Amino acid sequence: MRYPDGGGLTAKQRAQRERVRFEAAEMFAAGAPPAQVARRLRVSRKSACAWHAAWRADGADALCSKGPSGCPSRMKPSWRAWLEQALEEGPAAHGWVEDQRWTLERVVTLVARRFHVRFSKPQMSRILHQMGWSVQVPVHRAAERDEQAMATWVKETWPRVEKR
């Protein structure tokens, strides 16, 4: 099943679904058939039947959450902390002096140099998104920003452009 943000369920959402399954287990123990459980809990009959079969075979413990699906990320939490700090330092601190923009390619290269693990651009985009970084919106103002030149442009050039 795909989720809109592409990230599956959060821990809170998994816990909520687990509570629903445990409620189903209580209903099964009270003698309710899967069809009735499905109606009362507003889930599909297929899910209720699968839960009933698991509950019959192994009890309520069989309905526990198995945690997030998929392989665990190769990006370790300590690496994420280091990457957060490295991103805050800016690209110039890591050898990119031509401009002060982080691109996915640069972040992938930075991580590969440091940890000898190469992530694809989509993987790195997901990791950055999970860390709260956006590749589209700069967090800080450009280091090259010249306030005096901007003020001069607003006072001298803009009035001429506006007259046209």
Coordinates of C-alpha atoms in Angstrom, one line a residue:
M1 CA 0.0 0.0 0.0
R2 CA 1.3 3.5 -0.9
Y3 CA 0.9 6.5 1.3
P4 CA 0.6 10.1 0.0
D5 CA 3.9 11.2 1.5
G6 CA 5.8 8.1 0.4
G7 CA 7.0 7.4 3.9
G8 CA 4.5 4.7 5.2
L9 CA 3.1 5.1 8.7
T10 CA 4.5 7.0 11.6
A11 CA 5.0 5.4 15.0
K12 CA 1.9 7.1 16.2
Q13 CA -0.2 5.8 13.3
R14 CA 1.2 2.2 13.8
A15 CA 0.2 2.4 17.5
Q16 CA -3.3 3.5 16.6
R17 CA -3.7 0.6 14.2
E18 CA -2.3 -1.8 16.8
R19 CA -5.0 -0.5 19.3
V20 CA -7.7 -1.3 16.7
R21 CA -6.3 -4.8 16.3
F22 CA -6.2 -5.4 20.1
E23 CA -9.8 -4.2 20.3
A24 CA -10.6 -6.8 17.6
A25 CA -8.9 -9.4 19.7
E26 CA -11.1 -8.6 22.7
M27 CA -14.2 -8.9 20.4
F28 CA -13.0 -12.2 19.1
A29 CA -12.5 -13.4 22.7
A30 CA -16.1 -12.4 23.4
G31 CA -17.3 -14.5 20.6
A32 CA -17.9 -11.9 17.8
P33 CA -17.4 -13.2 14.3
P34 CA -15.0 -11.4 11.9
A35 CA -17.8 -9.9 9.9
Q36 CA -19.3 -8.2 13.0
V37 CA -15.8 -7.0 14.1
A38 CA -15.2 -5.5 10.6
R39 CA -18.5 -3.6 10.8
R40 CA -18.0 -2.3 14.3
L41 CA -14.4 -1.3 13.8
R42 CA -15.0 0.0 10.3
V43 CA -12.3 -2.1 8.7
S44 CA -12.4 -4.5 5.7
R45 CA -13.7 -8.0 6.2
K46 CA -10.5 -9.3 4.7
S47 CA -8.5 -7.6 7.5
A48 CA -10.9 -8.8 10.2
C49 CA -10.6 -12.4 8.8
A50 CA -6.8 -12.2 8.7
W51 CA -6.7 -10.9 12.3
H52 CA -9.1 -13.6 13.4
A53 CA -6.9 -16.3 11.9
A54 CA -3.8 -14.8 13.5
W55 CA -5.6 -14.4 16.9
R56 CA -6.8 -18.1 16.8
A57 CA -3.4 -19.4 16.0
D58 CA -1.2 -17.3 18.4
G59 CA -3.5 -15.2 20.5
A60 CA -3.5 -11.4 20.9
D61 CA 0.3 -11.2 20.7
A62 CA 0.0 -12.1 17.0
L63 CA -1.7 -8.8 16.4
C64 CA 1.2 -6.7 17.7
S65 CA 2.8 -4.2 15.4
K66 CA 5.9 -5.5 13.6
G67 CA 7.4 -2.0 13.4
P68 CA 8.1 -0.1 10.2
S69 CA 8.2 -2.1 7.0
G70 CA 11.1 -2.3 4.7
C71 CA 14.8 -2.5 5.3
P72 CA 16.4 -0.4 8.0
S73 CA 18.0 2.7 6.6
R74 CA 21.8 2.6 6.0
M75 CA 21.9 6.2 7.2
K76 CA 22.6 5.8 10.9
P77 CA 21.4 8.4 13.5
S78 CA 24.9 9.5 14.3
W79 CA 25.5 10.1 10.6
R80 CA 22.4 12.2 10.5
A81 CA 23.7 14.3 13.4
W82 CA 27.0 14.8 11.5
L83 CA 25.2 15.7 8.3
E84 CA 22.9 18.2 10.0
Q85 CA 26.0 20.0 11.4
A86 CA 27.8 19.8 8.0
L87 CA 24.8 21.3 6.2
E88 CA 24.7 24.1 8.7
E89 CA 28.4 24.9 8.0
G90 CA 27.6 25.5 4.3
P91 CA 29.0 24.2 1.1
A92 CA 32.1 26.4 1.2
A93 CA 33.3 24.7 4.4
H94 CA 33.4 21.4 2.4
G95 CA 35.1 22.7 -0.8
W96 CA 32.3 24.1 -2.9
V97 CA 33.2 27.8 -3.2
E98 CA 31.5 28.8 -6.4
D99 CA 28.1 29.3 -4.7
Q100 CA 26.4 28.7 -1.4
R101 CA 23.7 26.2 -2.4
W102 CA 23.3 22.7 -1.3
T103 CA 22.3 20.4 -4.2
L104 CA 21.4 16.8 -3.8
E105 CA 24.5 15.8 -5.8
R106 CA 26.7 17.8 -3.4
V107 CA 25.0 16.2 -0.3
V108 CA 25.3 12.7 -1.8
T109 CA 29.0 13.4 -2.5
L110 CA 29.6 14.8 1.0
V111 CA 28.1 11.7 2.6
A112 CA 30.0 9.4 0.3
R113 CA 33.3 11.1 1.1
R114 CA 32.7 10.9 4.9
F115 CA 31.1 7.5 5.3
H116 CA 32.0 5.7 2.1
V117 CA 28.4 4.9 1.4
R118 CA 26.7 6.2 -1.7
F119 CA 23.0 7.0 -1.6
S120 CA 20.9 7.8 -4.7
K121 CA 19.5 11.2 -5.1
P122 CA 15.9 10.1 -4.3
Q123 CA 17.2 8.3 -1.2
M124 CA 19.1 11.4 -0.1
S125 CA 16.0 13.6 -0.8
R126 CA 13.9 11.4 1.5
I127 CA 16.6 11.5 4.2
L128 CA 16.8 15.2 4.0
H129 CA 13.0 15.5 4.1
Q130 CA 12.9 13.3 7.2
M131 CA 15.6 15.6 8.8
G132 CA 13.4 18.6 8.1
W133 CA 15.4 20.0 5.2
S134 CA 13.9 21.1 1.9
V135 CA 15.8 21.1 -1.3
Q136 CA 13.6 23.8 -2.8
V137 CA 13.6 26.5 -0.1
P138 CA 16.9 27.9 1.2
V139 CA 17.0 28.1 5.0
H140 CA 19.5 31.0 5.1
R141 CA 20.1 34.1 3.0
A142 CA 22.8 33.9 0.4
A143 CA 26.3 34.6 1.6
E144 CA 26.9 36.8 -1.4
R145 CA 24.0 39.1 -0.6
D146 CA 25.0 42.7 -0.8
E147 CA 22.6 44.9 1.1
Q148 CA 24.2 48.2 -0.1
A149 CA 23.9 47.1 -3.8
M150 CA 20.3 46.1 -3.3
A151 CA 19.4 49.5 -1.7
T152 CA 21.1 51.4 -4.5
W153 CA 19.2 49.3 -7.1
V154 CA 15.9 50.1 -5.3
K155 CA 16.6 53.8 -5.1
E156 CA 18.1 54.4 -8.6
T157 CA 17.3 51.6 -11.0
W158 CA 13.8 50.6 -9.9
P159 CA 12.2 54.1 -10.3
R160 CA 13.5 54.1 -14.0
V161 CA 12.1 50.7 -14.6
E162 CA 8.8 51.5 -13.0
K163 CA 8.3 54.7 -15.2
R164 CA 8.2 52.5 -18.3

